[in-house]
Coordinates of C-alpha atoms in Angstrom, one line a residue:
X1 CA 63.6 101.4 99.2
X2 CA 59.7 101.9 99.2
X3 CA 59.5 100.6 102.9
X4 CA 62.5 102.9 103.9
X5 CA 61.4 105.9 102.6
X6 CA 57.8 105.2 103.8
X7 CA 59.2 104.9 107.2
X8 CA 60.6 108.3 107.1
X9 CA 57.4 110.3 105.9
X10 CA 54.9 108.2 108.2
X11 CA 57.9 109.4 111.2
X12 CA 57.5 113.2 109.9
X13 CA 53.4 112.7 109.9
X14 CA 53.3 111.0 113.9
X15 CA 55.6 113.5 114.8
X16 CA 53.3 116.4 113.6
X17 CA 50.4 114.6 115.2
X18 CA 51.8 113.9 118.4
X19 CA 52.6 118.2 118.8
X20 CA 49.6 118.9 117.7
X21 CA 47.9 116.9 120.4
X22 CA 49.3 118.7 123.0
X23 CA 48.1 122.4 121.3
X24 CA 45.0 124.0 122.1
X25 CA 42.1 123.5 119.3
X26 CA 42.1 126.3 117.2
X27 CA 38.8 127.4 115.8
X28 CA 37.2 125.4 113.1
X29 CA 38.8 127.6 109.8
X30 CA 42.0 126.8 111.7
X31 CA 41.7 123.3 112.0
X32 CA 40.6 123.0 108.3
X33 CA 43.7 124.9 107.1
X34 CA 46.1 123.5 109.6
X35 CA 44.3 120.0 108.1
X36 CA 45.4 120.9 104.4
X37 CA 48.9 122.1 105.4
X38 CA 49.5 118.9 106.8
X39 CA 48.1 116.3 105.0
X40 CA 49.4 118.5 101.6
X41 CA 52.9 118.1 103.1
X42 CA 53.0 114.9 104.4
X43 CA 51.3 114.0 100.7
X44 CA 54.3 115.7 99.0
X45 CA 57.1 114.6 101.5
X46 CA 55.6 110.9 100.6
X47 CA 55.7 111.8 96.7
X48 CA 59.5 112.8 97.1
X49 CA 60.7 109.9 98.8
X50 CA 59.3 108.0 96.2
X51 CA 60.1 109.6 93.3
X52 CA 63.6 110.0 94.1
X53 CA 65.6 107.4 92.7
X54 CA 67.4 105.4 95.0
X55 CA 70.8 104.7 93.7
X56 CA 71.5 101.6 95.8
X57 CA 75.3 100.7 96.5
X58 CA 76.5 97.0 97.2
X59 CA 76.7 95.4 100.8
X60 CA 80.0 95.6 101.5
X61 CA 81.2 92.4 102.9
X62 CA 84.0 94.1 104.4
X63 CA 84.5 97.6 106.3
X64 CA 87.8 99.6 105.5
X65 CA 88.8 102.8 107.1
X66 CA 89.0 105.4 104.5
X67 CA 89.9 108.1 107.5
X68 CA 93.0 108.4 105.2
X69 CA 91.6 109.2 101.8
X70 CA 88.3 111.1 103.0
X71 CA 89.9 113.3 105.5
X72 CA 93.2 114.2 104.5
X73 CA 91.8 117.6 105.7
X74 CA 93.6 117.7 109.0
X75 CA 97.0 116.3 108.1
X76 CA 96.2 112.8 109.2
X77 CA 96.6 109.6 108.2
X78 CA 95.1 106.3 109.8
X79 CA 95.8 103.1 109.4
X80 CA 93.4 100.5 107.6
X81 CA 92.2 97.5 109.0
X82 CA 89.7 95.0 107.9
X83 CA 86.9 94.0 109.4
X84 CA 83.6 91.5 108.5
X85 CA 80.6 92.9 108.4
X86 CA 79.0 90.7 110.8
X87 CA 82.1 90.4 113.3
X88 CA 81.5 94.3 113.9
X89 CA 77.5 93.8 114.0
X90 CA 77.7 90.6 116.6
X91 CA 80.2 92.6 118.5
X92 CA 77.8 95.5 118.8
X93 CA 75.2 93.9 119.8
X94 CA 77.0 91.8 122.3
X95 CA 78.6 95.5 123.7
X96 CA 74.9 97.1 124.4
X97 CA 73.4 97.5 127.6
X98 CA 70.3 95.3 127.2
X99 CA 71.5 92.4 125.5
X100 CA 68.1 90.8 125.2
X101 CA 67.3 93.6 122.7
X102 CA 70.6 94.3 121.2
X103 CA 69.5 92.5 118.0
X104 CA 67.1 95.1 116.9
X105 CA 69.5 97.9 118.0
X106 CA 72.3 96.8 115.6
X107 CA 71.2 96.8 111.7
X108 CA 73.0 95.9 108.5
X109 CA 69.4 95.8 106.5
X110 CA 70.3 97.4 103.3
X111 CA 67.0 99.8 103.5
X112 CA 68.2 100.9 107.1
X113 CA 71.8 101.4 105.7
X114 CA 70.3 103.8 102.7
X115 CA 67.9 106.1 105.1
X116 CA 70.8 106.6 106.6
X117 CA 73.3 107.1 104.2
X118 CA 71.0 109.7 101.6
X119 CA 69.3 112.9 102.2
X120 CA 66.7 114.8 100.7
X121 CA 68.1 117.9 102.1
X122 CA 71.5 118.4 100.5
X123 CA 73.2 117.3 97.3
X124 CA 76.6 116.3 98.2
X125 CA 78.9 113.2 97.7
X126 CA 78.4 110.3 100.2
X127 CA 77.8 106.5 101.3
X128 CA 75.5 104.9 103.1
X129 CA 77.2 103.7 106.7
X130 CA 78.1 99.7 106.8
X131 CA 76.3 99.4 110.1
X132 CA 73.6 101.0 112.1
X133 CA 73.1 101.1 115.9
X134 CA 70.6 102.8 118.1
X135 CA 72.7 103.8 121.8
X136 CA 70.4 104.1 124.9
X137 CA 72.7 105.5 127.6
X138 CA 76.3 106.9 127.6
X139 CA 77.6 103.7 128.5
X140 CA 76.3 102.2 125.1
X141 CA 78.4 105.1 123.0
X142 CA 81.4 104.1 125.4
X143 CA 81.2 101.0 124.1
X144 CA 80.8 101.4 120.2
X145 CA 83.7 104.5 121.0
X146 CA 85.9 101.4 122.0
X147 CA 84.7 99.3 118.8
X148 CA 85.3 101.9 116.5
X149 CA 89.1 102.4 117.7
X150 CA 89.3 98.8 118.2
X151 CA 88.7 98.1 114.1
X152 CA 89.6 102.0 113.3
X153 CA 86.2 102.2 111.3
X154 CA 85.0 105.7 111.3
X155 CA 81.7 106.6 113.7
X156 CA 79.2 109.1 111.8
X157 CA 76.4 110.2 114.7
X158 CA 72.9 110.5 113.2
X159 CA 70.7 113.5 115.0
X160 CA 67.5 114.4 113.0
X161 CA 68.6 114.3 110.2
X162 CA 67.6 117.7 108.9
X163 CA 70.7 119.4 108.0
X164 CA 71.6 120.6 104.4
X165 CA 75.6 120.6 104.2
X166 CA 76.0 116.7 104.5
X167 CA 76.9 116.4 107.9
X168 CA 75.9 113.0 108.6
X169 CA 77.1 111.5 105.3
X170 CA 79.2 108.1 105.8
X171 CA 82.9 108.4 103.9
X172 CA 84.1 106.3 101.7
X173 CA 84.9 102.5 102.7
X174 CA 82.0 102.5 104.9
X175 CA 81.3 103.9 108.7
X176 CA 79.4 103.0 112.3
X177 CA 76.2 105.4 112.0
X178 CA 75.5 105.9 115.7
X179 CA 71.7 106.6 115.5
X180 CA 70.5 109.0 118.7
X181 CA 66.9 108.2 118.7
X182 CA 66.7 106.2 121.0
X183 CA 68.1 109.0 123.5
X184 CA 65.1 111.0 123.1
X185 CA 64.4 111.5 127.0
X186 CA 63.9 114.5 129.2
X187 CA 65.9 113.6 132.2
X188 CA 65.3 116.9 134.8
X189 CA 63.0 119.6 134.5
X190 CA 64.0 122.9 136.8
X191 CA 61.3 125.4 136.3
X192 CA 62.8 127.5 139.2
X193 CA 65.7 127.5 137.6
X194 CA 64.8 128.0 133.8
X195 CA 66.5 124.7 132.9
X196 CA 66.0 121.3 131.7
X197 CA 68.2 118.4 131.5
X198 CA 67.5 116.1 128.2
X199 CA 69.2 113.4 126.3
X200 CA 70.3 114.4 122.8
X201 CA 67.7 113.2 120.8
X202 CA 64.5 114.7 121.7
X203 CA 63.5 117.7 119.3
X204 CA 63.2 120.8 120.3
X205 CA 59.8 120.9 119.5
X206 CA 59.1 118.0 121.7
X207 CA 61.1 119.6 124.7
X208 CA 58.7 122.9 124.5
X209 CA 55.5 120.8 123.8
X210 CA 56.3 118.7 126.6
X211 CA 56.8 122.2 129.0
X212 CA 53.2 123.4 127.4
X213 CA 51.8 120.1 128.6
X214 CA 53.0 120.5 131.7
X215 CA 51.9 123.9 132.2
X216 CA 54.8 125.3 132.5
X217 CA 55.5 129.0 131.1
X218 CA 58.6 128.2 129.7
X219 CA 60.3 127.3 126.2
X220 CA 63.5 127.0 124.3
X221 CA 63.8 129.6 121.7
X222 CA 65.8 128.5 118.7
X223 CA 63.9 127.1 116.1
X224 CA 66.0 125.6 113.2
X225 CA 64.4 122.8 110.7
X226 CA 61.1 121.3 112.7
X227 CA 62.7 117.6 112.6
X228 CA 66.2 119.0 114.5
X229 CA 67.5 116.9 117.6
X230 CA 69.1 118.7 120.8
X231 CA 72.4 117.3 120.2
X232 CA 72.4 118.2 116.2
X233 CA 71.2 121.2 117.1
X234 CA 74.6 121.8 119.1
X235 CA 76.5 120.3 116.6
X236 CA 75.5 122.3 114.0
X237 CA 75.6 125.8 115.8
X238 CA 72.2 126.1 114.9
X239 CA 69.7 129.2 115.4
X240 CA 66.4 130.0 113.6
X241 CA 63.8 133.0 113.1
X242 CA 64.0 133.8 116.8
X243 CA 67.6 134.7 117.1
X244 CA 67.2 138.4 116.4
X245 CA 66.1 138.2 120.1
X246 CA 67.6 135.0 121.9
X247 CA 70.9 134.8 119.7
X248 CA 72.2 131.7 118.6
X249 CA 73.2 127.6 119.6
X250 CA 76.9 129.7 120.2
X251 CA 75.3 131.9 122.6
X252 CA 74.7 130.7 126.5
X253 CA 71.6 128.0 125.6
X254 CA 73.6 124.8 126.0
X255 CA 75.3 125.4 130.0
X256 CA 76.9 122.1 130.0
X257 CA 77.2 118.8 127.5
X258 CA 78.2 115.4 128.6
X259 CA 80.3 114.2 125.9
X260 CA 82.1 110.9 124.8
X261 CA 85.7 111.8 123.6
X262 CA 87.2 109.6 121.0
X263 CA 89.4 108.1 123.6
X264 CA 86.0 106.3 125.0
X265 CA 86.8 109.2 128.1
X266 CA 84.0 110.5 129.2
X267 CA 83.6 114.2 130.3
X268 CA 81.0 116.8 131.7
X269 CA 82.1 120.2 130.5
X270 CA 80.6 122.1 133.2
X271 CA 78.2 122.3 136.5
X272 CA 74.7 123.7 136.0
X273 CA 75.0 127.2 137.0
X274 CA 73.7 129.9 134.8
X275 CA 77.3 131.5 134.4
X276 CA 80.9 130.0 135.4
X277 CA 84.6 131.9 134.8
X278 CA 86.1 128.5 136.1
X279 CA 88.8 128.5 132.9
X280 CA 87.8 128.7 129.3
X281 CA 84.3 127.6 127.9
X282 CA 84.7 124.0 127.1
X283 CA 80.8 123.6 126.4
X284 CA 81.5 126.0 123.7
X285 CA 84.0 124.0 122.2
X286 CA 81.5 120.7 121.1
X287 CA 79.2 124.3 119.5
X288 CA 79.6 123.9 115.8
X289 CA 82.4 121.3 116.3
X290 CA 79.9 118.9 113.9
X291 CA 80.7 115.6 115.7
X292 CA 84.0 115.5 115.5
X293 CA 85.6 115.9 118.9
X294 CA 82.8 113.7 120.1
X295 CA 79.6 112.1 121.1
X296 CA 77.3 114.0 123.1
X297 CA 74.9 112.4 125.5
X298 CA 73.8 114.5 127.6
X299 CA 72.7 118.3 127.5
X300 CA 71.6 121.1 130.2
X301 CA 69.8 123.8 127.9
X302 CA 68.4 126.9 129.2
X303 CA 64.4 128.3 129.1
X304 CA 63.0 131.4 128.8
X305 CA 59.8 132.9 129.8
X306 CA 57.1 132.5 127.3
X307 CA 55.7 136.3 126.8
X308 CA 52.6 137.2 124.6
X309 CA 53.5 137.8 120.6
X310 CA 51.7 138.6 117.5
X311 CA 52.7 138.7 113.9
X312 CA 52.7 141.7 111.0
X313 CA 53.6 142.0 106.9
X314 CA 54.1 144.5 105.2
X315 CA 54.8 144.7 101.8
X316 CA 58.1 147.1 99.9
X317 CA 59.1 147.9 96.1
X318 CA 62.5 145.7 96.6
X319 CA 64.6 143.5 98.6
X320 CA 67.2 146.2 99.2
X321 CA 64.3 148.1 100.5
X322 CA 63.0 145.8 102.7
X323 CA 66.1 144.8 104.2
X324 CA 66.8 148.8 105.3
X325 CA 63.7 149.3 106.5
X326 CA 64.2 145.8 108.8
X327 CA 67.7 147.2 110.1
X328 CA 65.9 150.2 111.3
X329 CA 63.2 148.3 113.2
X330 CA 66.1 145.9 114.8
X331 CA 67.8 149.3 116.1
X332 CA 64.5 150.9 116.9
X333 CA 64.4 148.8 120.0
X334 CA 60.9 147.5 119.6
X335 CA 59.9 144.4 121.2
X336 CA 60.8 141.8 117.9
X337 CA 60.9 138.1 118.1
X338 CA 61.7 137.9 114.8
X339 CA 62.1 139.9 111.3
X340 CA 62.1 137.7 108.0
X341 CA 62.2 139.0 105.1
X342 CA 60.9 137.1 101.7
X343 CA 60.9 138.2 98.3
X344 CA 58.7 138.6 95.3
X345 CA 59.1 134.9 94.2
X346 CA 58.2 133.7 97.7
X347 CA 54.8 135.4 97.7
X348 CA 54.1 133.7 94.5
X349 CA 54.7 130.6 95.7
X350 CA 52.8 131.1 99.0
X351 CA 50.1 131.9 96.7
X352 CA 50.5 128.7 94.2
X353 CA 51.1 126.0 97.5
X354 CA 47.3 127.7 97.8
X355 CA 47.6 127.0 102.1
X356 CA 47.4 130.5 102.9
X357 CA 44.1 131.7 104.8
X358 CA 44.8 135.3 102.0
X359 CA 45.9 135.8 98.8
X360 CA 49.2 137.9 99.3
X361 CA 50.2 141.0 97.0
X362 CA 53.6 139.3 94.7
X363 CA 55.7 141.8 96.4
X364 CA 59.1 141.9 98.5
X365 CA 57.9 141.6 102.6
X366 CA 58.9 141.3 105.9
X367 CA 57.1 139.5 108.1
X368 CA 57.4 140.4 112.1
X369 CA 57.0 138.8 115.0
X370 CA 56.2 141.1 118.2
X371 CA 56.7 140.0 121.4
X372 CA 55.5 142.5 124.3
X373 CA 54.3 142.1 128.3
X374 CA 51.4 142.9 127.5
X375 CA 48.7 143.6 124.4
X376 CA 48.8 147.5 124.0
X377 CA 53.0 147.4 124.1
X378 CA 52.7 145.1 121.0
X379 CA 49.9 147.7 119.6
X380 CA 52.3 150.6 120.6
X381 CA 55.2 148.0 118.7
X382 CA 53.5 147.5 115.8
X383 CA 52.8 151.7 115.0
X384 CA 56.0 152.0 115.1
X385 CA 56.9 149.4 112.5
X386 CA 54.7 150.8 110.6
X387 CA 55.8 154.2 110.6
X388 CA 59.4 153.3 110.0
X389 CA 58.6 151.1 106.6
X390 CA 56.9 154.4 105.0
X391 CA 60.0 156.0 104.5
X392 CA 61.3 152.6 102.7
X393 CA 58.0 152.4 100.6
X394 CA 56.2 150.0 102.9
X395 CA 52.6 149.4 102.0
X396 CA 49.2 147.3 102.6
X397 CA 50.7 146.7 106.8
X398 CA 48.7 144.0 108.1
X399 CA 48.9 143.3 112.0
X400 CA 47.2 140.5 113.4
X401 CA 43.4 141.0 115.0
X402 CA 44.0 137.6 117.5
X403 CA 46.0 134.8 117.9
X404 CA 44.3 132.5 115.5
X405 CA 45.1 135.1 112.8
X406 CA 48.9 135.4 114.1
X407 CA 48.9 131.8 114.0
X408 CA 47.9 131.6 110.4
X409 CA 50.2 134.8 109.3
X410 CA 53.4 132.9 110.7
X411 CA 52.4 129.6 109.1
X412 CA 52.8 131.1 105.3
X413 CA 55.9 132.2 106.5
X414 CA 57.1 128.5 107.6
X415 CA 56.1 127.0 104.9
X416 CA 58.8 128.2 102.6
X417 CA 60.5 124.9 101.9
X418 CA 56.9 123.0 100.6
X419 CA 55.8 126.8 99.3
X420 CA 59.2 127.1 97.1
X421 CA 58.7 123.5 95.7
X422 CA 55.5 124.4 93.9
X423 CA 57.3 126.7 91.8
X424 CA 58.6 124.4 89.1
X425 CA 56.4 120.9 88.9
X426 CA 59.1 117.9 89.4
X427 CA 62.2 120.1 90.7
X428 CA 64.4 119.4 93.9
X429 CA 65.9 122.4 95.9
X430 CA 69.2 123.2 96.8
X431 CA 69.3 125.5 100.1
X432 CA 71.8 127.6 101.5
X433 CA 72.7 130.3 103.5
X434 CA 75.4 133.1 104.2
X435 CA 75.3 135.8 107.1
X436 CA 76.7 139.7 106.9
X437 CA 76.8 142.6 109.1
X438 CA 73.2 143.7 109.5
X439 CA 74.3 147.3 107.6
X440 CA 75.5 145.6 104.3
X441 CA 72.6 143.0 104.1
X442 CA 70.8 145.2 101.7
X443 CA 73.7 145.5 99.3
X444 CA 74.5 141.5 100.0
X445 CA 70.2 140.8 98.9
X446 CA 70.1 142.7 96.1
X447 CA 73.3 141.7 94.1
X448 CA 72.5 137.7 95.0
X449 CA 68.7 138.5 93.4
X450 CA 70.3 139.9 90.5
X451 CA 72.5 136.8 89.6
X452 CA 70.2 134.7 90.2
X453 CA 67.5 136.6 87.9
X454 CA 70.2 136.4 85.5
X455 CA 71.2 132.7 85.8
X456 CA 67.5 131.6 85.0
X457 CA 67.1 129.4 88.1
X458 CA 63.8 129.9 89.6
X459 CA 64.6 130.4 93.5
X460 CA 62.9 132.3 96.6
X461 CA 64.7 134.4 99.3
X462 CA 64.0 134.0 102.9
X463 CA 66.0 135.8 105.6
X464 CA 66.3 136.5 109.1
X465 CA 67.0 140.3 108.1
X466 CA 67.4 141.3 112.1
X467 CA 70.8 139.1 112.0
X468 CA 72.2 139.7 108.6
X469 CA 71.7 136.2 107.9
X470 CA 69.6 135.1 104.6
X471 CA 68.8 132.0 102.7
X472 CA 68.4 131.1 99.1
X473 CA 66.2 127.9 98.0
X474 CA 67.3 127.2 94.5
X475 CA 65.7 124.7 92.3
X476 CA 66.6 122.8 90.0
X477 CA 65.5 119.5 87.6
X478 CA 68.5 118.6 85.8
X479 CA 72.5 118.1 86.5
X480 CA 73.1 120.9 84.6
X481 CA 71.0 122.9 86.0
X482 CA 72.6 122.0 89.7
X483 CA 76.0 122.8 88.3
X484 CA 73.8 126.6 87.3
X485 CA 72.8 126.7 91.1
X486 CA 76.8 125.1 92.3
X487 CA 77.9 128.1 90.9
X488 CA 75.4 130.5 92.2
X489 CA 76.1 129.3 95.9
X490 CA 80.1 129.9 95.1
X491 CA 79.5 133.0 94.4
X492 CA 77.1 134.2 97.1
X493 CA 79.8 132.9 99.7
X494 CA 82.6 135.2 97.8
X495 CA 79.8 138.2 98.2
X496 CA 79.7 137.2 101.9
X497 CA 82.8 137.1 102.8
X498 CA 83.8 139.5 100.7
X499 CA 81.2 142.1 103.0
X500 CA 83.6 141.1 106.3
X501 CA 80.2 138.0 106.3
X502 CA 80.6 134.0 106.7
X503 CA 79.9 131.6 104.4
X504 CA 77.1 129.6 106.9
X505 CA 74.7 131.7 109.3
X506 CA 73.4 128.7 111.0
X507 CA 73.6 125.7 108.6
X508 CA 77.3 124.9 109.3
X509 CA 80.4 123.4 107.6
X510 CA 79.9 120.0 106.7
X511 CA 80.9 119.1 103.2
X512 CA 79.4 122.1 101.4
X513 CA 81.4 124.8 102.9
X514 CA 84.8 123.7 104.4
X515 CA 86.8 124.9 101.4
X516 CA 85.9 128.5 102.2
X517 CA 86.9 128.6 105.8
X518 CA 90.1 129.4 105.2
X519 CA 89.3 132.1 102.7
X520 CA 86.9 133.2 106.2
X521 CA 88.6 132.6 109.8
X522 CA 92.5 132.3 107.7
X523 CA 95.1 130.2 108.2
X524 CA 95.9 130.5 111.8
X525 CA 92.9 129.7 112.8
X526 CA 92.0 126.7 110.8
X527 CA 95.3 125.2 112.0
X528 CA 94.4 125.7 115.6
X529 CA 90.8 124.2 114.7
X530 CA 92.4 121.1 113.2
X531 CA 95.4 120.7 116.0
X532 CA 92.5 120.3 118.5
X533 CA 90.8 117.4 116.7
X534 CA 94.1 116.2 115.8
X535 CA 95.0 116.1 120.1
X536 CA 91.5 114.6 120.5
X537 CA 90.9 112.4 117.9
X538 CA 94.5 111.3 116.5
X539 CA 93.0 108.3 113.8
X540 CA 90.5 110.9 112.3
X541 CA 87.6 108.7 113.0
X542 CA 84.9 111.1 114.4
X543 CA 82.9 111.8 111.4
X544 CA 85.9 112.3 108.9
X545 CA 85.8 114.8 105.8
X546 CA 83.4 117.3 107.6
X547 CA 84.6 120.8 108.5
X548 CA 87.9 121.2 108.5
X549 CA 89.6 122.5 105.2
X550 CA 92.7 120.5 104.0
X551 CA 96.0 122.0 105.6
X552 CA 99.2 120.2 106.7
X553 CA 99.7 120.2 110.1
X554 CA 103.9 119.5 109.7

């Protein structure tokens, strides 16, 4: 496994590289600490792929549909048929476009099967796929659509690989891992339309650094994990720090997908208008849908204007206080980007990871982003702030001086994952998330803080306080400890949706969270969820046991 794991960190390092190439140098203090940050986390992300055991399964010789036993969720049931390993390789292989390279596009190495069958990210139950294969065109998922119904073996698409609720884990008996990276192209830039037309695998990091190279003042504005794919990003109903002001993946980014059914049918949901009332949204309907329904291989995503920002903390007494004062600011209607809030814990760790240009007071914060046409609105902005956190006990407001400092301000903020970790020596995190009604965030913080102060797990709080939506990163070292931190998660989804909240802001379903959907949306509407993947995708193949609860459809 060293050589798979390896392959993963050295992909996060030349990643990182290849965005920062395309940045403007930052002063020499920036460069050193941007150096550190870097090299400390690609040190660490190195470290955990090799520490973590590797827990290999068997090469199965055969692959058998287990659509029946892993997703009983729907009400389906699938017949099982057998199929050699190798028969279902060779016939991949022989299906793809470019035959001459087909070899290397189809893999049953064991290391191959296991990158893509664990993650470091979540902690639920799952295989490693029986076969990988790396699609170049629509025509290529056509034909391993056909395969998969052909044989019945289950298809699992594989984005960035960043998401935390084991969307992309292969079921039971074994699965075709369709692998996007190879579609990883930006097809169609319209700048005068605020558009772009892109394959499903490019980042969306590499869309905007590829618009900065080009000199073009436009971006995409949500910003989940910095490894996250286009089409994962869809899938997942994604969002970030910036949705306070440019919403969500469920909000009108994503104008049209191209998407292969499970049928092998292959449909565009929509032209490329910015706005259509031609029948309902069918775009909307692959949002958050988690690969079941389909395959998608093409996307038309929207851009916005890239305006001037800087970046402010300010320190409270508590969470509960900080999350008031950051409802106020939302409805204050100052220019914000973005309003995180971080607790005590997370300070501390900023301050142990040691990457931070300033030694931060151990106290509950909010850090803003500003965003303004011009420099004086943001100065105007951030008075403002700063008078409406007195009330709320707000001290020691910082505001950026330039953009090198902003720069440096945001970066202790995104460094909560790494940050977190250095906590507790040798320990693995669990994250999560649940989302609220702005106005009962504050009661939804502070009774999550107290259970986990009294559970003894050692955890940090970050939250995008201008949406109601919050995170917990939970460690842990032992099983018994996880089962500590299971149990804290169950119950800060009962507080959600107990507050009229959901049970996933922006992670999604997955494995982690399907039980409680029904609990959420109720009955009715589970049932219609699952009798549209039952019309589309009648053998349950499309990434089975994700999302949908179990429910009888008779």
């Amino acid at each position: 496994m060293f050589r798979a794991r390896l392959l993963r960190a050295n992909a996060l390092c030349a990643r990182q590289t290849r965005l920062a190439s395309t940045s403007p140098r930052p002063p020499q203090s920036s460069l050193k600490s941007a150096a550190l940050g870097v090299g400390a986390g690609v040190l660490l992300t190195t470290a955990f792929f090799l520490a973590r055991p590797t827990q290999d399964e068997p090469r199965l010789n055969v692959v058998q549909s287990e659509a029946r036993i892993a997703t009983s969720t729907v009400g389906l049931r699938a017949s099982v048929p057998r199929v050699d390993v190798d028969t279902l390789a060779n016939e991949l292989r022989r299906a793809l476009d470019d035959a001459e390279d087909a070899f290397g596009r189809v893999s049953t190495d064991p290391e191959v099967l296991h990158v893509h069958g664990y993650s470091e990210n979540d902690h639920h139950p799952g295989s490693n796929p029986t076969v990988v294969v790396y699609p170049r065109s629509t025509t290529d998922v056509v034909e391993i659509v056909k395969l998969a119904n052909k044989y019945l073996v289950p298809i699992v698409t594989y984005g960035g690989g960043t998401s935390i609720e084991g969307h992309w884990r292969a079921p039971p008996g074994g699965a075709i891992c369709v692998d996007m990276r190879d579609m990883d192209r930006i097809l169609e830039v319209h700048e005068e339309d605020s558009d772009l037309v892109c394959q499903p695998g490019v980042g969306w990091m590499e869309v905007n650094a590829e618009l900065k190279r080009r000199g073009i003042p436009l971006f995409f504005p949500l910003d989940p994990g910095p490894g996250a794919s286009i089409g994962g990003m869809i899938s997942t109903g994604c969002s970030g720090t910036n949705a306070v002001r440019y919403g969500t993946a469920k909000g009108e980014w994503f104008l049209n997908v191209t998407v292969v059914l499970p049928s092998g049918e292959v449909i565009k949901t929509r032209r490329r208008s910015r706005k259509s009332s031609a029948g309902f949204d069918t775009t909307k309907l692959f949002v958050g849908a988690e690969g079941t329904l389909g395959i998608i291989t093409e996307v038309t995503i929207r851009l916005a204007p890239v305006l001037p920002t800087t970046v402010a903390v300010v320190q409270f007494p508590d969470v509960r206080a900080a999350s008031e004062a950051a409802r106020n600011i939302v409805n204050s209607g100052v220019g914000i980007q973005c309003v995180e809030l971080v607790d005590n814990a997370f300070m501390r760790a900023t301050n142990l990871y040691g990457q931070s240009s300033r030694k931060w007071p151990e106290k509950d914060a909010l850090f803003l982003k500003l965003q303004g046409p011009t420099a004086m609105s943001m100065r105007e902005g951030s008075k403002t702030i700063e008078k409406i956190c007195a009330p709320h006990g707000g001290t020691g407001f910082t505001c950026a001086a330039n953009d090198a400092e902003a720069e440096a301000l945001w970066a202790d903020r995104k460094n909560a994952l790494y940050s977190t970790l250095a906590l507790v020596e040798g320990s693995q995190a669990c994250s999560t998330d649940v989302c609220v009604p702005v106005s009962r965030l504050p009661e939804l913080v502070y009774e999550t803080k107290q259970d986990i102060e009294a559970s003894g797990i050692v955890s940090t709080i970050i939250g995008h306080a201008g949406d109601g939506n919050f995170h917990a990163v939970l460690l842990f070292r032992t099983e018994d400890e996880l089962a500590i931190v299971r149990g804290l998660v169950h119950r800060m989804v009962k507080r959600a949706i107990r507050l009229d909240g959901t049970c996933t802001g922006e992670h999604g379903v997955g494995i982690g969270k399907r039980e409680y959907l029904c609990e959420e949306l109720g009955e009715g509407t589970v049932r219609l969820m699952s009798t549209i993947k039952h019309a589309l995708d009648p053998h349950n193949l499309f990434n089975p046991g994700k999302l949908y609860p179990d429910i009888d459809l008779s």
